[in-house]
Amino acid sequence: MAPVVEVSDAGHCRALLLELNEQRLRGQFCDVTIIAEDTKFRAHKNVLAASSPFFKRALLGQEPACPSPAQVLELPGVQAGVFSDVLNFIYNSRLAVPSPAAARALGAVGRRLGIPSLQGLEAGGPPPRDMNGTWTPPPPSGDPRAPAAAPVDLTCPARPGETATGGGESAPTGGGDASTASPSAVSPASSPSSASASSSLQCGLCGRGFGSAAALGFHAKLHRGARRGLCCRHCGKSFIHVKRLQTHEVGCRDGDGGGDDDVTTATAVVTGVVTTTASVTTTTSVTTAAAAAAPKAAKKALLLRHRALEPGAAEQEPLVKVVDGQVLYLCGVCQRSYMTLSSLKRHANVHSWRRKYPCRYCDKVFALAEYRTKHEVWHTGERRYQCIFCWDTFVTYYNLKTHQKAFHGISPGLIASEKTPNGGYRPKLNALKLYRLLPMRAHKRPYKTYSQGVVPDGALPPPPATPGDAAATAVTTPQNPTNGGGGSGGGGRTMTYVAKPAYAGSAAAGEGLCQITVRIGEEAIVKRRISGTDLRGDGDAEETTRQRQRDDGDEDSDAEDRLWRPYYSYKPKRKTGGGAGGTTPGVAPKKPRWRRKLRSLRWSPGDNDNDDDDGDDNDDGDPDGDRRPRGDSARRRERHHHPCRVCGKSFPALRKLRKHQRGHEAGAAAVTMTTTTSTVGTVTTTPPQGRVGRRPLLRFACPTCAKGVWP
DNA sequence: GAAATTCCTGCCAATATAT
DNA sequence: ATATATTGGCAGGAATTTC
Ligand SMILES: [Zn+2]
Ligand SMILES: [Zn+2]
Ligand SMILES: [Zn+2]
C-alpha cells in the first residue's frame, strides 16, 4: 500500500556526516583509537567499519593481525598525516589533496583499507577492485615518479548501483551520503565545479566554494588542524592537540621574522650559559665555535627555544665541554650536562619529540621508551619486584622498598647505591639485592631503528596479561643478568642480613623474623631462616642459586632460568665508612639540582577529558603546556589498594592501613610462620597455610611464575 | 605534610647497522 | 664474521603530584 506521506530529506546524509565529524573532532562517542606512526586518532567504529572492509574486519576481530575485537588498532607503515587525510575523507566524503605525492600515499593507504574512492589515487593505475581487507606491509616507499597533477579534489562519487535510500548490503562508505544524490545536489557544500563560481564563500586554501558561511567555516576547520598530523604550518613540528598547535603556531609565526642566522645566536646564548655554569669549576674548552654575540630580546629567546624544538634541532651537533678532564655533553636547549653522549641523545628527545613512545593500552605518549615501559605496568599490573624475605611481589620498585622498610625493617640507605650529582646511577660495588626482579612478561618490542623515521611499534600485542594468568612460558629474555658473582668471589663469602620482625612484637623480641644468608661466589647460596616461630624444626630453608649462562632465544630454558635467577647481585665492595647509620655514608653532598622536570606526557586528540585543562596558558616553561590530568583510573585502583597483611582488608592510604594494623599487633603474640622451602629445579613449596601476617591466599604470588594464586 | 608517582641520568646489556 | 653505534632497562634519588 502506498504511504500516506513520504518524507525525504536530501540533506540528511550530509548533515549526518557533518555531525559525525563534529563528534569525532570533539572526541564524542569515539570508541576506537587508530594509531598511525605515533599519532593516535579517535574515531567511531561504526563509521570506520562502514567505510573500510579492513576496518570492519579488524574491528570485528577477524583480522589475522588483530584476532580479537580491538579498541586500539595500529596501522604499521601508515603516515599519520596520510591517515588523517583518510579519516577526513571518510568523515567528509571529500578531500583536497595538495600534491601528487600526497595523492599516491593516500591511494596506497586507501587500497590497503579497501576504500574504493581512494584507491584510484594510487599511481594512476586502475584501482584494484577486490580488496580482501588483509593488511599488507607497506611497499617500499621510494617512488620518485611524479605524475603531474594539480591538487586533486577528491569527492566521493556515488557508488554505482546505490539508490537514494541506501540499502546496499554493505554499509555505505564515509562518502556514502553523497550518493543519495549527486554531490552537487547537497546543499551546504556544493560541488567543486560550482565552487569557483561563488568567490565570496570560497576556501582560501583549496579554492572550494561553499553555499553557506557555516559550511565554509567548517571546511576551514578541517584545513586548520583537521587532525591532519597537526603539524605547525611554519616549522612542521607536530602536535597532538589542536590547542597546542594553535598556541605554537602563534609563537612560531611571531618568531619567524628572526632570520636565518639565529643558529649562531642560539649557540652564543647557550655557551653564555655554559660559562656561567662552569665558572665554579674549570672550564677548559667549549666546542661548537660560537662568537659571543649579543643576546637579543626575550622574543629571540622564545624563538631560540622554539628553534630548539624543531625536529632535529635538539639532536644537532652536541656541545661539549671538558671540566676537570671530564668530558661533558651539553644539551643545546636546556643546557643540562651529561657524562655520556647517549644520555644526551636520549634526553634530546624530550625536546624534539622526534621519537614518540605511545602506550599500548591508552592514549599516553612518552618521550622515552623506558617511561612508557614503566607506565604500562599500570595497565598490566605485572608484579616483577619480589621481596626475598616474604616472596611478596610488587608492581614497582618503590612499592618493594616501602614494603621492605615497613615490614622487614630494611633501611634503603643501607643497601642503596651511590648516585652521581646528576642523579645518575652508579652501582655500589657491593650492592646487595634484597629482592628479585622477575623477567618481563610483556612481549618485548623491537628496538627502534637508527634511522630517524620512527619504526612502527608493530602490531598490537596480544591482550594484556592479567597479573595472574601468565604462565612461565611467556617469559621473555631474562634481564638484568648482573653477573658479578663469578668474577671476584670465587672463594665464597658469607654475609648475613637479619631482618626485623614484620611487626614489632610479633616475633620474639630481638630475634629476627627472617634471616638471610648470602654466600657470594660461583655458587650463590641464600639461606632463609625464620627464627623462633618456625614450625618446621630447624627452620632453615636453603636455596642454592647458580649463575648460569643465558640461552638466548630458548624459551624453555628461559622459563627454567627464571628459577635460577640469582637473588642478588654482587659486586666487589668498596669501603664506605658508614655502616648501620642508615644514611649512605661517604656520599658527597649532592649538588642541588634546581631543574625542572620536563613533561613528557602528551595527550592525543579526542582525549577530550583533558581539553579543559589544556586551556591554561600558564607559562611554566613547559613547551606545550602539558598538564597531567587528574589521574588515571587504573592507577587509582592500584594506589588505593593497600591490603592488610593480617586480615586482607584494603585501605586507600598506607596511613590508614598502618593504623589498622596496629590493632592487630596487640594480639600478634601468637604469630605463626610456616617455612617456605624452595629447592632449585623442582621448586617444592609449602603453601602458607594458616600463616598470619600474610595476605590471604588469593593474593599470594608465586615466586617463580608470579601467579597470583598459589597452585 | 606525607605518600605516591613521574622524571631523571650513569651505566651497561641487547640490538641494529656498518664493515 | 666482527666492529661500531644506538636503544632501552635499571637503580634510586629528585621533582612533582595526589591525598
Ligand atoms: Zn635539554
Ligand atoms: Zn597507558
Ligand atoms: Zn617482604
mmCIF file of C-alpha atoms in Angstrom, chain A residues 97-276:
data_model
loop_
_atom_site.group_PDB
_atom_site.id
_atom_site.type_symbol
_atom_site.label_atom_id
_atom_site.label_comp_id
_atom_site.label_asym_id
_atom_site.label_seq_id
_atom_site.Cartn_x
_atom_site.Cartn_y
_atom_site.Cartn_z
ATOM 1 C CA VAL A 97 44.827 16.526 -1.911
ATOM 2 C CA PRO A 98 47.573 19.066 -2.295
ATOM 3 C CA SER A 99 50.128 17.173 -4.286
ATOM 4 C CA PRO A 100 50.606 14.150 -6.478
ATOM 5 C CA ALA A 101 52.851 12.602 -3.911
ATOM 6 C CA ALA A 102 50.194 13.010 -1.302
ATOM 7 C CA ALA A 103 47.689 11.517 -3.666
ATOM 8 C CA ARG A 104 49.845 8.489 -4.175
ATOM 9 C CA ALA A 105 50.337 7.991 -0.485
ATOM 10 C CA LEU A 106 46.654 8.413 0.045
ATOM 11 C CA GLY A 107 45.906 5.962 -2.694
ATOM 12 C CA ALA A 108 48.189 3.369 -1.247
ATOM 13 C CA VAL A 109 46.548 3.559 2.116
ATOM 14 C CA GLY A 110 43.148 3.658 0.515
ATOM 15 C CA ARG A 111 43.918 0.494 -1.326
ATOM 16 C CA ARG A 112 45.001 -1.275 1.783
ATOM 17 C CA LEU A 113 41.963 -0.134 3.622
ATOM 18 C CA GLY A 114 39.751 -1.039 0.744
ATOM 19 C CA ILE A 115 38.286 2.382 0.228
ATOM 20 C CA PRO A 116 37.424 2.425 -3.468
ATOM 21 C CA SER A 117 37.457 6.139 -3.971
ATOM 22 C CA LEU A 118 40.930 6.465 -2.603
ATOM 23 C CA GLN A 119 42.381 3.534 -4.408
ATOM 24 C CA GLY A 120 42.209 5.303 -7.688
ATOM 25 C CA LEU A 121 44.667 7.858 -6.498
ATOM 26 C CA GLU A 122 47.452 5.427 -6.347
ATOM 27 C CA ALA A 123 49.941 5.776 -9.158
ATOM 28 C CA GLY A 124 47.300 6.304 -11.731
ATOM 29 C CA GLY A 125 46.686 2.638 -12.150
ATOM 30 C CA PRO A 126 43.248 1.199 -12.118
ATOM 31 C CA PRO A 127 42.060 0.800 -8.604
ATOM 32 C CA PRO A 128 42.198 -2.789 -7.533
ATOM 33 C CA ARG A 129 38.691 -3.811 -7.329
ATOM 34 C CA ASP A 130 38.749 -6.597 -4.906
ATOM 35 C CA MET A 131 40.107 -5.862 -1.554
ATOM 36 C CA ASN A 132 40.195 -8.672 0.832
ATOM 37 C CA GLY A 133 40.949 -6.365 3.661
ATOM 38 C CA THR A 134 44.050 -8.106 4.731
ATOM 39 C CA TRP A 135 46.592 -5.692 5.925
ATOM 40 C CA THR A 136 49.700 -5.907 3.902
ATOM 41 C CA PRO A 137 53.013 -4.428 4.782
ATOM 42 C CA PRO A 138 53.683 -1.123 3.180
ATOM 43 C CA PRO A 139 55.543 -1.294 -0.075
ATOM 44 C CA PRO A 140 58.959 0.269 -0.249
ATOM 45 C CA SER A 141 58.080 3.852 -0.460
ATOM 46 C CA GLY A 142 60.626 5.328 -2.740
ATOM 47 C CA ASP A 143 58.653 6.052 -5.804
ATOM 48 C CA PRO A 144 60.067 9.145 -7.346
ATOM 49 C CA ARG A 145 57.745 9.192 -10.244
ATOM 50 C CA ALA A 146 55.624 12.213 -10.137
ATOM 51 C CA PRO A 147 52.678 12.124 -12.380
ATOM 52 C CA ALA A 148 51.821 15.706 -12.812
ATOM 53 C CA ALA A 149 48.579 16.585 -11.303
ATOM 54 C CA ALA A 150 47.089 19.629 -9.856
ATOM 55 C CA PRO A 151 45.831 19.352 -6.336
ATOM 56 C CA VAL A 152 43.308 16.658 -6.551
ATOM 57 C CA ASP A 153 39.919 17.314 -5.276
ATOM 58 C CA LEU A 154 38.554 14.066 -4.261
ATOM 59 C CA THR A 155 34.894 13.931 -3.903
ATOM 60 C CA CYS A 156 33.490 10.596 -3.291
ATOM 61 C CA PRO A 157 31.364 9.702 -6.229
ATOM 62 C CA ALA A 158 28.123 7.971 -5.842
ATOM 63 C CA ARG A 159 28.528 4.292 -5.805
ATOM 64 C CA PRO A 160 27.182 2.570 -8.796
ATOM 65 C CA GLY A 161 24.027 0.826 -8.061
ATOM 66 C CA GLU A 162 23.276 2.659 -4.929
ATOM 67 C CA THR A 163 19.932 4.204 -4.609
ATOM 68 C CA ALA A 164 18.938 7.253 -2.795
ATOM 69 C CA THR A 165 17.638 5.326 0.112
ATOM 70 C CA GLY A 166 20.834 3.454 0.590
ATOM 71 C CA GLY A 167 20.242 -0.125 1.410
ATOM 72 C CA GLY A 168 23.306 -1.714 -0.073
ATOM 73 C CA GLU A 169 24.367 -4.839 1.716
ATOM 74 C CA SER A 170 27.468 -3.274 2.961
ATOM 75 C CA ALA A 171 27.175 -0.135 4.863
ATOM 76 C CA PRO A 172 27.886 2.920 2.849
ATOM 77 C CA THR A 173 31.291 4.343 2.983
ATOM 78 C CA GLY A 174 32.009 7.575 4.613
ATOM 79 C CA GLY A 175 31.153 9.173 1.387
ATOM 80 C CA GLY A 176 28.050 7.183 1.025
ATOM 81 C CA ASP A 177 25.934 10.057 1.995
ATOM 82 C CA ALA A 178 26.920 11.829 -1.107
ATOM 83 C CA SER A 179 25.487 9.027 -3.028
ATOM 84 C CA THR A 180 21.998 9.877 -2.070
ATOM 85 C CA ALA A 181 22.186 12.471 -4.675
ATOM 86 C CA SER A 182 24.937 13.662 -6.816
ATOM 87 C CA PRO A 183 27.320 15.658 -4.736
ATOM 88 C CA SER A 184 26.316 18.829 -6.390
ATOM 89 C CA ALA A 185 22.852 18.431 -5.053
ATOM 90 C CA VAL A 186 23.834 18.587 -1.464
ATOM 91 C CA SER A 187 23.121 21.958 -0.119
ATOM 92 C CA PRO A 188 25.783 23.123 2.293
ATOM 93 C CA ALA A 189 28.797 22.250 0.283
ATOM 94 C CA SER A 190 28.310 22.412 -3.355
ATOM 95 C CA SER A 191 30.315 20.649 -5.924
ATOM 96 C CA PRO A 192 33.774 21.763 -6.742
ATOM 97 C CA SER A 193 32.786 22.729 -10.194
ATOM 98 C CA SER A 194 30.266 25.160 -8.982
ATOM 99 C CA ALA A 195 32.550 26.201 -6.244
ATOM 100 C CA SER A 196 34.701 28.541 -8.127
ATOM 101 C CA ALA A 197 31.703 30.500 -9.118
ATOM 102 C CA SER A 198 30.878 31.866 -5.722
ATOM 103 C CA SER A 199 34.047 33.564 -4.773
ATOM 104 C CA SER A 200 32.619 35.093 -1.678
ATOM 105 C CA LEU A 201 32.336 31.756 0.070
ATOM 106 C CA GLN A 202 35.441 30.221 -1.194
ATOM 107 C CA CYS A 203 38.093 28.443 0.756
ATOM 108 C CA GLY A 204 41.298 30.327 0.514
ATOM 109 C CA LEU A 205 43.338 27.215 0.743
ATOM 110 C CA CYS A 206 41.790 24.851 -1.659
ATOM 111 C CA GLY A 207 39.549 27.117 -3.601
ATOM 112 C CA ARG A 208 36.428 25.225 -2.917
ATOM 113 C CA GLY A 209 33.286 27.218 -2.826
ATOM 114 C CA PHE A 210 30.556 26.810 -0.300
ATOM 115 C CA GLY A 211 26.939 27.558 -0.114
ATOM 116 C CA SER A 212 26.968 28.927 3.359
ATOM 117 C CA ALA A 213 29.343 30.582 5.692
ATOM 118 C CA ALA A 214 28.834 27.818 8.185
ATOM 119 C CA ALA A 215 29.854 25.227 5.695
ATOM 120 C CA LEU A 216 32.882 27.216 4.765
ATOM 121 C CA GLY A 217 33.764 27.672 8.388
ATOM 122 C CA PHE A 218 33.520 24.022 8.993
ATOM 123 C CA HIS A 219 35.574 23.287 5.983
ATOM 124 C CA ALA A 220 38.205 25.734 7.071
ATOM 125 C CA LYS A 221 38.398 23.987 10.362
ATOM 126 C CA LEU A 222 39.335 20.852 8.593
ATOM 127 C CA HIS A 223 42.134 22.663 6.913
ATOM 128 C CA ARG A 224 43.450 24.156 10.066
ATOM 129 C CA GLY A 225 44.175 21.272 12.220
ATOM 130 C CA ALA A 226 41.903 18.791 10.665
ATOM 131 C CA ARG A 227 43.953 16.390 12.639
ATOM 132 C CA ARG A 228 45.961 16.004 9.522
ATOM 133 C CA GLY A 229 49.008 15.221 11.526
ATOM 134 C CA LEU A 230 48.586 18.519 13.316
ATOM 135 C CA CYS A 231 51.778 19.992 12.072
ATOM 136 C CA CYS A 232 52.850 23.560 12.512
ATOM 137 C CA ARG A 233 52.483 25.359 9.245
ATOM 138 C CA HIS A 234 55.667 27.263 9.861
ATOM 139 C CA CYS A 235 58.105 24.762 11.232
ATOM 140 C CA GLY A 236 56.433 21.438 10.755
ATOM 141 C CA LYS A 237 56.527 20.470 14.376
ATOM 142 C CA SER A 238 53.779 18.027 15.015
ATOM 143 C CA PHE A 239 51.261 18.196 17.771
ATOM 144 C CA ILE A 240 48.613 16.036 19.179
ATOM 145 C CA HIS A 241 46.334 18.714 20.442
ATOM 146 C CA VAL A 242 44.826 21.333 18.267
ATOM 147 C CA LYS A 243 45.024 23.865 21.027
ATOM 148 C CA ARG A 244 48.687 23.339 21.444
ATOM 149 C CA LEU A 245 49.265 23.541 17.761
ATOM 150 C CA GLN A 246 47.417 26.800 17.608
ATOM 151 C CA THR A 247 49.318 28.211 20.534
ATOM 152 C CA HIS A 248 52.515 27.088 18.996
ATOM 153 C CA GLU A 249 51.729 28.481 15.601
ATOM 154 C CA VAL A 250 51.158 31.916 17.019
ATOM 155 C CA GLY A 251 54.552 31.972 18.611
ATOM 156 C CA CYS A 252 56.101 30.323 15.660
ATOM 157 C CA ARG A 253 54.837 32.916 13.279
ATOM 158 C CA ASP A 254 55.975 35.706 15.554
ATOM 159 C CA GLY A 255 59.407 34.317 15.806
ATOM 160 C CA ASP A 256 59.873 33.670 12.183
ATOM 161 C CA GLY A 257 60.899 37.176 11.418
ATOM 162 C CA GLY A 258 64.148 36.485 13.117
ATOM 163 C CA GLY A 259 66.033 35.457 10.073
ATOM 164 C CA ASP A 260 68.196 32.532 9.410
ATOM 165 C CA ASP A 261 71.323 33.247 11.336
ATOM 166 C CA ASP A 262 69.658 32.523 14.558
ATOM 167 C CA VAL A 263 71.567 29.370 14.995
ATOM 168 C CA THR A 264 74.694 31.192 15.868
ATOM 169 C CA THR A 265 72.753 33.355 18.196
ATOM 170 C CA ALA A 266 71.440 30.272 19.763
ATOM 171 C CA THR A 267 74.833 28.818 20.366
ATOM 172 C CA ALA A 268 76.015 32.083 21.674
ATOM 173 C CA VAL A 269 73.302 32.142 24.222
ATOM 174 C CA VAL A 270 73.932 28.585 25.087
ATOM 175 C CA THR A 271 77.610 28.957 25.557
ATOM 176 C CA GLY A 272 76.994 32.013 27.591
ATOM 177 C CA VAL A 273 75.038 29.964 29.997
ATOM 178 C CA VAL A 274 77.672 27.338 29.933
ATOM 179 C CA THR A 275 80.397 29.605 31.064
ATOM 180 C CA THR A 276 78.254 30.805 33.862
#
